[in-house]
Coordinates of C-alpha atoms in Angstrom, one line a residue:
M1 CA -10.1 35.0 -13.2
P2 CA -7.5 33.0 -14.9
T3 CA -8.4 29.1 -15.4
L4 CA -5.9 26.6 -15.5
R5 CA -6.4 23.0 -16.8
L6 CA -4.7 20.8 -14.5
A7 CA -3.6 17.3 -15.2
L8 CA -2.9 15.0 -12.2
C9 CA -1.3 11.9 -13.4
Q10 CA -2.2 9.1 -11.2
V11 CA 0.6 6.5 -12.2
N12 CA 2.6 3.4 -11.1
P13 CA 6.0 3.9 -10.8
T14 CA 8.6 1.0 -9.8
V15 CA 11.2 1.6 -6.8
G16 CA 14.9 1.8 -8.5
D17 CA 13.4 1.7 -12.2
I18 CA 14.7 5.4 -12.7
D19 CA 14.7 5.2 -16.5
G20 CA 11.4 3.1 -16.7
N21 CA 9.7 6.0 -14.3
A22 CA 11.2 8.6 -16.5
D23 CA 9.5 7.1 -19.7
L24 CA 6.5 6.7 -17.8
I25 CA 6.6 10.4 -17.1
R26 CA 7.1 11.4 -20.8
A27 CA 4.3 9.1 -21.8
W28 CA 1.8 10.5 -19.3
A29 CA 3.2 14.0 -19.9
R30 CA 2.0 13.3 -23.7
K31 CA -1.6 12.5 -22.6
A32 CA -1.7 15.4 -20.4
A33 CA -0.6 17.7 -23.1
D34 CA -2.8 16.0 -25.7
A35 CA -5.8 16.7 -23.2
G36 CA -4.7 20.5 -23.4
A37 CA -3.3 20.5 -19.9
Q38 CA -1.6 23.8 -18.8
L39 CA 0.4 21.9 -15.5
A40 CA 0.8 18.4 -14.9
L41 CA 1.5 17.0 -11.7
F42 CA 3.3 13.5 -11.0
P43 CA 3.5 11.6 -7.7
E44 CA 6.1 11.8 -4.6
L45 CA 9.5 10.5 -5.6
M46 CA 8.0 9.6 -8.9
L47 CA 11.3 9.3 -10.5
T48 CA 12.8 6.6 -7.9
G49 CA 9.6 5.1 -6.9
Y50 CA 8.6 5.3 -3.2
P51 CA 9.7 4.5 -0.5
V52 CA 13.5 4.0 -1.5
E53 CA 14.5 3.1 1.9
D54 CA 18.0 2.5 2.3
L55 CA 18.9 3.1 -1.1
V56 CA 19.0 6.8 0.2
F57 CA 22.3 6.1 1.6
R58 CA 23.8 4.8 -1.7
R59 CA 25.5 8.1 -3.2
S60 CA 25.4 6.6 -6.5
F61 CA 21.5 6.1 -6.3
V62 CA 21.1 9.8 -5.3
A63 CA 23.4 10.8 -7.9
A64 CA 21.5 8.7 -10.6
S65 CA 18.2 10.4 -9.5
K66 CA 19.6 13.9 -9.9
A67 CA 21.1 13.0 -13.3
A68 CA 18.1 11.5 -14.6
L69 CA 16.1 14.5 -13.6
Q70 CA 18.3 16.6 -15.8
R71 CA 17.9 14.2 -18.9
L72 CA 13.8 14.0 -18.2
A73 CA 13.9 17.9 -18.4
A74 CA 15.6 17.8 -21.8
D75 CA 13.9 14.6 -23.0
L76 CA 10.4 16.3 -22.4
A77 CA 11.6 19.3 -24.4
A78 CA 12.7 17.0 -27.2
D79 CA 9.2 15.2 -27.2
G80 CA 7.6 18.9 -27.9
L81 CA 6.5 19.0 -24.2
G82 CA 8.7 21.9 -23.2
D83 CA 6.1 24.5 -22.8
L84 CA 3.9 22.3 -20.4
P85 CA 5.2 22.9 -16.7
I86 CA 5.7 19.5 -15.0
M87 CA 5.8 18.7 -11.2
V88 CA 7.6 15.5 -10.4
G89 CA 9.2 14.0 -7.4
Y90 CA 12.7 13.0 -7.1
L91 CA 15.5 12.1 -4.8
D92 CA 17.9 15.2 -4.3
A93 CA 20.9 15.7 -1.8
D94 CA 22.7 18.9 -0.8
G95 CA 25.3 17.1 1.4
P96 CA 26.2 13.7 2.8
P97 CA 23.8 11.1 4.2
Q98 CA 23.0 12.0 7.8
V99 CA 24.4 8.5 8.7
S100 CA 27.9 9.3 7.6
A101 CA 30.7 10.6 9.3
D102 CA 31.3 13.5 7.1
A103 CA 27.4 14.5 7.7
E104 CA 26.7 18.3 7.8
P105 CA 24.3 19.9 10.0
G106 CA 20.9 20.9 8.1
K107 CA 21.9 19.2 5.0
G108 CA 21.6 15.6 3.4
A109 CA 19.3 13.7 1.5
R110 CA 16.1 15.2 0.3
N111 CA 12.5 14.1 -0.5
A112 CA 12.4 16.6 -3.4
A113 CA 10.0 17.9 -6.1
A114 CA 11.1 19.7 -9.4
L115 CA 8.9 21.7 -11.8
L116 CA 10.5 21.0 -15.1
H117 CA 9.6 23.5 -18.0
R118 CA 11.1 24.3 -21.4
G119 CA 14.4 21.9 -20.9
A120 CA 15.3 22.9 -17.4
V121 CA 14.6 22.4 -13.8
A122 CA 12.7 25.8 -13.1
A123 CA 12.1 25.2 -9.5
T124 CA 12.5 22.6 -6.6
Y125 CA 11.1 22.1 -3.2
F126 CA 12.2 20.2 -0.4
K127 CA 9.6 18.3 1.9
H128 CA 9.2 20.0 5.2
H129 CA 7.2 17.8 7.3
L130 CA 8.7 14.4 7.3
P131 CA 6.5 11.3 8.9
N132 CA 8.2 9.0 11.2
Y133 CA 5.1 7.0 12.4
G134 CA 3.7 3.5 11.3
V135 CA 5.3 2.6 7.9
F136 CA 7.2 5.9 7.7
D137 CA 10.9 6.4 8.6
E138 CA 11.6 9.7 6.9
D139 CA 13.4 11.2 9.6
R140 CA 15.8 8.3 9.1
Y141 CA 16.3 9.0 5.8
F142 CA 15.8 12.9 5.0
V143 CA 16.5 16.2 6.1
P144 CA 13.3 18.7 6.0
G145 CA 13.4 21.6 4.0
N146 CA 12.4 25.0 5.4
T147 CA 11.6 26.8 2.1
L148 CA 8.3 27.1 0.3
T149 CA 8.5 27.5 -3.2
V150 CA 5.9 29.6 -5.1
A151 CA 6.0 29.4 -8.8
R152 CA 4.2 32.1 -10.9
I153 CA 2.7 29.9 -13.8
G154 CA 0.4 32.0 -16.2
G155 CA -0.3 34.9 -13.9
V156 CA -1.3 32.5 -10.9
D157 CA 1.0 31.9 -8.0
V158 CA 1.3 28.3 -7.4
A159 CA 3.0 26.6 -4.2
L160 CA 4.9 23.3 -4.3
T161 CA 4.2 20.8 -1.5
I162 CA 4.8 17.1 -0.9
C163 CA 2.7 14.7 1.0
E164 CA 3.0 15.0 4.7
D165 CA 2.8 18.7 4.4
L166 CA -0.8 18.2 3.8
W167 CA -1.1 16.0 6.9
Q168 CA 0.0 18.5 9.4
A169 CA -1.3 21.7 10.3
G170 CA 1.0 24.8 10.0
G171 CA 4.1 24.9 8.0
P172 CA 4.0 25.1 4.2
F173 CA 0.1 25.5 3.9
A174 CA 0.2 28.4 6.5
V175 CA 3.0 29.8 4.9
A176 CA 1.0 29.6 1.6
R177 CA -1.7 31.6 2.8
Q178 CA 0.7 34.4 3.8
A179 CA 2.2 34.2 0.3
G180 CA -0.9 34.9 -1.2
V181 CA -1.0 31.8 -3.5
G182 CA -3.9 30.7 -5.5
L183 CA -3.2 27.1 -5.8
V184 CA -1.2 24.6 -3.7
L185 CA 0.2 21.4 -5.4
N186 CA 0.6 18.6 -3.3
I187 CA 2.2 15.2 -4.7
N188 CA 1.8 12.1 -2.5
G189 CA 3.1 8.7 -2.0
S190 CA 0.2 7.8 0.4
P191 CA -0.4 4.2 1.4
Y192 CA -3.8 2.6 1.4
E193 CA -5.7 1.7 4.8
L194 CA -9.3 0.8 5.0
N195 CA -11.5 3.8 4.9
K196 CA -8.3 6.3 4.3
D197 CA -10.2 7.8 1.6
D198 CA -12.9 8.9 4.0
I199 CA -10.0 10.9 5.8
R200 CA -8.3 12.4 3.0
L201 CA -11.1 14.6 1.6
P202 CA -11.8 16.4 5.0
L203 CA -8.0 16.7 5.4
V204 CA -7.6 18.3 2.0
R205 CA -10.6 20.6 2.8
R206 CA -9.1 21.9 6.0
R207 CA -5.5 22.6 4.1
A208 CA -7.4 24.5 1.7
A209 CA -9.0 26.5 4.1
E210 CA -5.7 27.0 5.8
A211 CA -4.0 28.1 3.0
G212 CA -6.9 30.0 1.3
A213 CA -6.2 28.4 -1.8
A214 CA -7.3 25.5 -4.2
V215 CA -5.4 22.3 -3.7
A216 CA -4.5 19.8 -6.4
Y217 CA -3.5 16.4 -4.7
V218 CA -2.0 13.7 -6.8
N219 CA -1.3 10.4 -5.3
M220 CA 0.5 7.4 -6.9
V221 CA -1.1 4.0 -7.5
G222 CA 0.2 0.4 -7.3
G223 CA 2.0 -2.0 -5.1
Q224 CA 5.5 -1.9 -3.4
D225 CA 6.4 -4.7 -1.2
E226 CA 3.5 -4.9 1.6
L227 CA 2.4 -1.2 0.7
V228 CA -0.5 -0.6 -1.9
Y229 CA -1.1 3.0 -3.1
D230 CA -4.6 3.6 -4.1
G231 CA -4.3 6.9 -5.8
D232 CA -7.8 8.6 -5.0
S233 CA -6.2 12.0 -6.4
M234 CA -8.4 15.0 -6.2
I235 CA -8.9 19.0 -6.7
V236 CA -10.6 20.7 -3.9
G237 CA -11.4 24.7 -4.4
A238 CA -10.3 27.4 -1.9
D239 CA -14.0 27.1 -0.4
G240 CA -13.8 23.4 0.2
M241 CA -15.7 22.2 -2.6
L242 CA -14.5 18.9 -4.1
L243 CA -14.2 19.8 -7.7
A244 CA -12.9 16.5 -9.3
R245 CA -11.8 13.0 -7.8
A246 CA -10.1 9.9 -9.5
P247 CA -10.9 6.5 -9.0
Q248 CA -9.0 4.2 -6.6
F249 CA -6.6 1.5 -7.7
V250 CA -6.1 2.0 -11.2
E251 CA -3.7 4.7 -13.2
H252 CA -5.9 7.7 -14.2
L253 CA -5.3 11.0 -16.1
L254 CA -7.6 13.5 -14.0
V255 CA -7.8 16.6 -16.4
H256 CA -10.1 19.4 -14.8
D257 CA -10.1 23.0 -15.4
V258 CA -9.8 25.3 -12.3
E259 CA -10.6 29.1 -12.1
L260 CA -8.1 30.7 -9.9
P261 CA -7.4 34.2 -8.7
P262 CA -4.7 36.2 -10.5
A263 CA -1.5 37.0 -8.8
K264 CA -2.0 40.5 -7.1
E265 CA 1.6 41.8 -7.4
P266 CA 4.4 41.8 -10.0
V267 CA 6.5 38.6 -9.2
D268 CA 9.8 39.7 -7.2
Q269 CA 12.2 36.8 -7.8
G270 CA 13.7 36.3 -4.4
E271 CA 13.4 35.4 -0.9
E272 CA 11.2 36.4 2.2
L273 CA 10.6 35.1 5.7
A274 CA 7.1 34.0 7.0
D275 CA 6.5 31.9 10.2
D276 CA 10.2 30.4 10.5
M277 CA 9.9 29.4 6.6
R278 CA 11.5 31.4 3.8
V279 CA 9.7 31.9 0.6
V280 CA 11.3 31.7 -2.7
R281 CA 9.3 33.2 -5.9
I282 CA 10.2 32.0 -9.2
K283 CA 8.8 33.1 -12.5
V284 CA 8.0 30.0 -14.7
S285 CA 5.7 31.4 -17.4
D286 CA 3.7 34.5 -18.0
I287 CA 1.5 33.2 -20.7
L288 CA 0.2 29.7 -20.4
S289 CA 0.0 27.3 -23.7
P290 CA -3.3 27.8 -24.8
A291 CA -6.0 25.1 -23.8
P292 CA -8.4 23.7 -26.5
T293 CA -11.2 25.8 -27.2
G294 CA -14.6 24.3 -26.2
E295 CA -16.4 23.1 -23.2
L296 CA -14.6 23.1 -19.9
A297 CA -12.5 20.1 -19.1
V298 CA -14.5 18.5 -16.1
G299 CA -12.5 15.6 -14.4
G300 CA -15.8 14.0 -12.6
I301 CA -16.2 12.6 -9.0
I302 CA -15.6 9.0 -8.5
E303 CA -18.1 8.1 -5.5
P304 CA -16.2 5.7 -2.9
V305 CA -17.3 1.9 -3.2
A306 CA -18.2 -0.6 -0.4
D307 CA -15.4 -1.6 2.2
E308 CA -15.2 -5.2 0.9
A309 CA -14.6 -3.8 -2.7
E310 CA -12.2 -1.5 -1.9
V311 CA -10.1 -4.0 0.1
W312 CA -10.5 -6.6 -2.8
Q313 CA -9.2 -4.2 -5.0
A314 CA -6.2 -3.5 -2.6
L315 CA -5.3 -6.8 -2.4
V316 CA -5.7 -7.8 -6.0
L317 CA -3.5 -4.8 -6.9
G318 CA -0.9 -5.4 -4.2
L319 CA -0.4 -9.0 -5.0
R320 CA 0.1 -8.3 -8.9
D321 CA 2.4 -5.7 -8.5
Y322 CA 4.7 -7.8 -6.2
V323 CA 4.5 -10.7 -8.6
N324 CA 5.0 -8.6 -11.7
K325 CA 7.5 -6.1 -10.4
N326 CA 9.6 -8.7 -9.2
R327 CA 9.2 -10.9 -12.3
F328 CA 7.9 -14.0 -11.2
P329 CA 5.8 -16.0 -13.9
S330 CA 3.3 -17.3 -11.8
V331 CA 2.1 -18.3 -8.1
V332 CA 1.4 -21.5 -6.3
L333 CA -0.7 -22.4 -3.3
G334 CA -2.1 -25.0 -1.5
L335 CA -5.9 -25.4 -1.8
S336 CA -7.5 -27.1 1.4
G337 CA -10.7 -26.4 0.3
G338 CA -11.2 -24.0 3.3
I339 CA -12.1 -20.3 3.3
D340 CA -8.5 -19.0 3.4
S341 CA -7.1 -20.8 0.6
A342 CA -10.3 -20.1 -1.6
V343 CA -9.9 -16.5 -1.0
S344 CA -6.2 -16.3 -1.9
A345 CA -6.8 -18.1 -4.8
A346 CA -9.5 -16.0 -6.1
I347 CA -7.5 -13.1 -5.3
A348 CA -4.5 -14.4 -7.2
V349 CA -6.6 -15.4 -10.4
D350 CA -8.4 -11.7 -10.4
A351 CA -4.8 -10.4 -10.0
L352 CA -2.8 -12.6 -12.4
G353 CA -5.4 -14.7 -14.5
P354 CA -5.8 -18.4 -14.2
D355 CA -3.1 -19.4 -16.4
R356 CA -0.4 -17.9 -13.9
V357 CA -1.9 -19.7 -10.7
V358 CA -1.2 -23.1 -9.8
G359 CA -3.5 -24.6 -6.8
V360 CA -2.2 -27.8 -5.4
S361 CA -4.8 -30.3 -3.3
L362 CA -2.1 -31.7 -0.6
P363 CA -4.5 -34.2 0.9
S364 CA -3.6 -36.5 4.2
Q365 CA -5.3 -39.2 5.7
H366 CA -7.4 -36.6 7.6
S367 CA -8.7 -34.7 4.7
S368 CA -12.3 -34.7 4.6
E369 CA -13.9 -35.6 1.2
H370 CA -15.9 -32.4 1.1
S371 CA -12.6 -30.5 1.5
R372 CA -11.1 -32.3 -1.5
A373 CA -14.4 -31.5 -3.4
D374 CA -14.3 -28.1 -2.5
A375 CA -10.7 -27.4 -3.5
E376 CA -11.6 -29.1 -7.0
E377 CA -14.7 -27.2 -7.4
L378 CA -12.9 -23.8 -7.0
A379 CA -10.4 -25.0 -9.4
K380 CA -13.2 -25.4 -11.8
R381 CA -14.9 -22.0 -11.2
T382 CA -11.7 -20.0 -11.7
G383 CA -10.1 -22.3 -14.3
L384 CA -6.5 -22.1 -12.3
D385 CA -4.1 -25.0 -13.0
Y386 CA -5.2 -27.7 -10.5
R387 CA -3.1 -30.6 -9.2
I388 CA -3.4 -33.2 -6.6
E389 CA -0.3 -34.5 -4.5
P390 CA -1.3 -36.9 -1.6
I391 CA 1.1 -36.3 1.4
Q392 CA 0.2 -39.5 3.5
P393 CA 3.1 -41.7 1.7
M394 CA 5.7 -39.0 2.5
V395 CA 4.4 -38.5 6.0
D396 CA 4.3 -42.3 6.4
T397 CA 7.9 -42.5 5.6
F398 CA 8.7 -39.9 8.3
L399 CA 6.9 -41.7 10.8
A400 CA 8.6 -44.9 10.0
N401 CA 12.0 -43.4 11.1
L402 CA 10.9 -41.1 13.7
S403 CA 9.1 -41.7 16.8
L404 CA 6.6 -38.8 16.8
S405 CA 3.2 -38.1 18.2
G406 CA 0.5 -35.5 19.1
V407 CA 0.9 -32.1 17.8
T408 CA 4.2 -33.0 16.3
V409 CA 2.3 -35.2 13.7
E410 CA 0.3 -32.5 12.8
N411 CA 3.0 -30.1 12.4
L412 CA 4.9 -33.0 10.3
Q413 CA 1.9 -32.8 7.8
A414 CA 2.2 -29.1 7.3
R415 CA 5.7 -28.9 6.9
V416 CA 5.3 -31.9 4.4
R417 CA 3.1 -29.8 2.2
G418 CA 5.4 -26.7 2.6
V419 CA 8.3 -29.0 1.2
I420 CA 5.9 -29.9 -1.9
L421 CA 4.8 -26.2 -2.8
M422 CA 8.6 -25.2 -2.5
A423 CA 9.9 -28.1 -4.5
L424 CA 7.3 -27.0 -7.3
S425 CA 8.3 -23.4 -6.8
N426 CA 12.1 -24.4 -7.5
Q427 CA 11.3 -26.9 -10.2
E428 CA 8.7 -24.2 -12.2
G429 CA 9.8 -20.9 -11.0
H430 CA 6.6 -20.1 -9.3
L431 CA 6.1 -17.7 -6.2
V432 CA 4.6 -19.7 -3.3
L433 CA 1.6 -17.9 -1.7
T434 CA 1.1 -18.7 1.9
T435 CA -2.5 -18.1 3.1
G436 CA -2.8 -17.6 6.8
N437 CA -5.2 -14.8 7.7
K438 CA -4.3 -11.9 10.3
S439 CA -6.3 -13.6 13.5
E440 CA -4.1 -16.9 12.8
L441 CA -0.8 -15.0 12.6
A442 CA -1.9 -12.9 15.8
V443 CA -2.0 -16.0 17.9
G444 CA 0.3 -18.0 16.3
Y445 CA -2.0 -20.6 14.8
S446 CA 0.3 -21.9 12.2
T447 CA 3.2 -23.9 11.7
L448 CA 6.6 -22.6 11.0
Y449 CA 7.9 -24.1 7.8
G450 CA 4.6 -25.5 7.0
D451 CA 1.6 -23.5 6.5
S452 CA 3.5 -20.4 7.0
V453 CA 6.0 -21.3 4.1
G454 CA 5.8 -19.1 1.1
G455 CA 7.0 -15.7 -0.4
Y456 CA 4.0 -13.4 -0.2
N457 CA 0.8 -13.5 1.7
P458 CA -2.2 -11.9 0.0
V459 CA -4.5 -12.1 2.9
K460 CA -1.8 -11.3 5.8
D461 CA -3.4 -8.3 7.0
V462 CA -7.0 -9.5 6.8
W463 CA -8.9 -10.6 10.0
K464 CA -10.6 -14.1 9.7
T465 CA -14.1 -12.2 9.8
L466 CA -13.3 -10.1 7.0
I467 CA -12.3 -13.1 4.7
W468 CA -15.8 -14.4 5.1
R469 CA -16.9 -11.0 4.2
L470 CA -14.9 -10.6 1.1
A471 CA -15.7 -14.3 -0.1
K472 CA -19.4 -13.5 0.3
W473 CA -19.0 -10.0 -1.5
R474 CA -16.8 -11.5 -4.0
N475 CA -19.5 -14.2 -5.2
A476 CA -22.2 -11.8 -5.0
D477 CA -20.1 -9.2 -7.3
A478 CA -19.6 -12.1 -9.7
E479 CA -23.6 -12.8 -9.8
R480 CA -24.2 -9.1 -10.4
R481 CA -22.2 -9.2 -13.3
G482 CA -23.6 -12.6 -14.3
E483 CA -20.4 -14.6 -14.0
T484 CA -19.6 -17.7 -12.0
P485 CA -19.1 -17.0 -8.3
P486 CA -15.6 -18.3 -7.6
I487 CA -15.8 -19.5 -4.1
P488 CA -17.8 -22.6 -3.3
E489 CA -20.5 -21.8 -0.8
S490 CA -19.6 -25.0 1.4
S491 CA -16.1 -23.5 1.6
I492 CA -17.8 -20.3 3.3
G493 CA -20.3 -22.1 5.2
K494 CA -18.3 -24.9 6.9
P495 CA -16.6 -24.6 10.3
P496 CA -13.0 -23.9 9.8
S497 CA -10.4 -26.6 10.5
A498 CA -6.8 -27.4 9.7
E499 CA -7.6 -31.0 9.4
L500 CA -4.6 -32.3 10.8
S501 CA -6.3 -34.8 13.2
P502 CA -9.5 -36.6 13.3
G503 CA -12.6 -34.2 13.7
Q504 CA -10.4 -31.2 14.5
L505 CA -11.8 -27.6 14.3
D506 CA -10.1 -24.4 15.0
S507 CA -12.5 -23.9 17.8
D508 CA -10.9 -26.5 19.8
T509 CA -8.2 -24.5 20.2
L510 CA -9.1 -20.8 19.7
P511 CA -12.3 -18.8 20.7
D512 CA -15.3 -18.6 18.0
Y513 CA -13.6 -16.0 15.3
D514 CA -16.8 -13.5 16.1
V515 CA -15.3 -13.4 19.8
L516 CA -11.8 -13.6 19.0
D517 CA -11.2 -10.8 16.4
P518 CA -12.6 -8.0 18.3
I519 CA -10.3 -8.5 21.0
L520 CA -7.4 -9.0 18.7
I521 CA -8.3 -5.8 16.9
G522 CA -8.3 -4.0 20.4
Y523 CA -4.8 -5.5 21.2
V524 CA -3.2 -5.3 18.1
D525 CA -4.6 -2.4 16.3
G526 CA -5.6 -0.5 19.1
D527 CA -2.9 -0.9 21.7
L528 CA -5.6 -1.9 24.5
G529 CA -4.3 -3.3 27.4
R530 CA -6.1 -6.0 29.5
D531 CA -7.9 -3.6 31.6
G532 CA -9.2 -1.9 28.3
L533 CA -10.2 -5.0 26.8
I534 CA -12.1 -6.1 29.8
A535 CA -13.7 -2.8 30.2
S536 CA -14.9 -3.0 26.6
G537 CA -16.7 -6.1 27.4
H538 CA -14.7 -9.1 27.0
D539 CA -14.4 -11.9 29.1
P540 CA -11.5 -11.6 31.5
A541 CA -10.5 -15.4 31.0
I542 CA -10.7 -15.6 27.3
V543 CA -8.7 -11.9 27.3
D544 CA -6.0 -13.6 29.1
K545 CA -5.7 -16.7 27.0
V546 CA -5.5 -14.6 23.8
L547 CA -3.2 -12.1 25.0
R548 CA -0.8 -15.0 26.0
M549 CA -1.3 -16.4 22.5
V550 CA -0.6 -13.2 21.0
D551 CA 2.4 -12.2 23.0
T552 CA 4.3 -15.6 22.6
A553 CA 4.0 -15.8 18.9
E554 CA 5.9 -12.9 18.1
Y555 CA 8.9 -15.1 17.0
K556 CA 6.7 -16.8 14.5
R557 CA 5.3 -13.3 13.3
R558 CA 8.9 -12.0 12.5
Q559 CA 9.4 -14.9 10.1
S560 CA 6.1 -14.6 8.4
A561 CA 6.0 -13.8 4.6
P562 CA 5.4 -10.2 3.5
G563 CA 1.9 -9.4 2.5
T564 CA -0.3 -6.5 1.6
K565 CA -1.3 -3.9 4.1
I566 CA -4.9 -2.9 4.4
S567 CA -5.3 -2.1 8.1
H568 CA -4.1 0.9 10.3
K569 CA -1.8 -1.4 11.9
A570 CA -0.4 -4.3 9.9
F571 CA 2.1 -7.2 11.3
G572 CA 5.7 -5.8 10.4
R573 CA 6.7 -2.2 9.9
D574 CA 3.6 -1.0 11.6
R575 CA 3.8 -3.1 14.7
R576 CA 7.4 -3.3 16.0
L577 CA 7.6 -5.6 19.2
P578 CA 10.7 -7.2 20.6
I579 CA 10.9 -11.0 20.3
T580 CA 12.5 -11.3 23.6
N581 CA 10.2 -9.6 26.2
R582 CA 9.1 -10.5 29.7
W583 CA 6.2 -7.7 29.6
R584 CA 2.8 -9.3 29.8
E585 CA -0.7 -7.7 30.4
H586 CA -1.3 -9.6 33.8
G587 CA -4.7 -10.7 35.5

């Protein structure tokens, strides 16, 4: 049986940087070739980055993608890599955008893959299954393909597929079985969610069984706005055995030798029909470039890490790429001494290094001495740039000119802090990080244009109870490595408080977080109604209070900063509710 050395290039493209992404492909193709690869794979829409959203509607952008693909094929050949078949995702179109007046039925923009070989585009494939749930809007942008491309590579029949084709039964993988392929290639832009790695392997195994073929699954890595891609690329045999698996959240070249069945019939280039899909067979090469002699290439199997470690890596990578890809030199955030700002600061230091993080203590007359000390202690432990900017003189000036009282004075303090952070941003070029957790955002426990001010929120999709777990994990991880834990124990252990009035605690306004979070998770993530929450064991009076707070805070969430998505249903593109909405879960 033929043995094919596969190289899965788990890399980090940038949306819109077509030339930079092409350079990335060339560099990693060289690494693959140096490792003796005989077939290399790059992620979904690798050439343009993913998702490109409404850039799809710009004909100039589509034309740039198509032209870049042709240049890339020629450049790879000029680099001496022409004999290495390379599968790469790109944006194509065979007609006007579907939203245009001159749109044609069944034609338009395509989420496409190309097989590059010997300086040319040897084969193409258009994504068949288009996801239209959660963060995906592909029915808005693309027209589905109805043809399975089967390429003959070194005597093995190989089918080309893209991302969602793997997530749905039927379609390309079922047709691949009828076509008698030995290997299915699946290139992905699959965003991270907690425990999604536990779903992928059984899924790839099911598709391998459906196709009766080995599956090579390559996923991109890196951050794109609120999404973060975790990689987790893998190769699974036709029998469902996991052969190789890449680590999460890092660029990685997974090289593995796979024994595959030879094609049974001479290749007959042309078309045939199977399950309402056409099959197009193309001969790419009869003879593979020789693999190095010696031992077989073994990609290895990376074992999954603990949930807290996985989430921390996602948050670090999401923030790092948002800052770097948008070319911010540094970040600034308020350090209150509380757990949320402490975790956010530790994430920022891990993502960018202490020299690119500015932490500002903004004490008022209500700021406790222990909170000021905790903020200073965190700064010492992490080495970030620490500053103190007292807000009371500015608050007093407002109060001397306005007649304010009660919660309005509390909000004023938060807004003065926001003004200071934005002033430092404007003056010095920092990106302001806001630090409200998902529980606070859910119930509206924040001040618009105050503690909600900022350009990015690294903990936007993190429930408060998970914030504490992350803090404890990060400190324990530091101790295991013989390093100083970044987060003061007193920040973790003390009762949470906004410290905007004497003796204030979060529990004055909210249920305890270990009571609140399960209700929010059921309502926000699980779409449970009042009856379902009560049936789950929650107190009806608390449920009514919490749901009222969530429902009336939609206008605040609509104005919140973007932040890294780690859950099944993040606020924003995952959960879309009208602001003007009189529907309530009645008690």
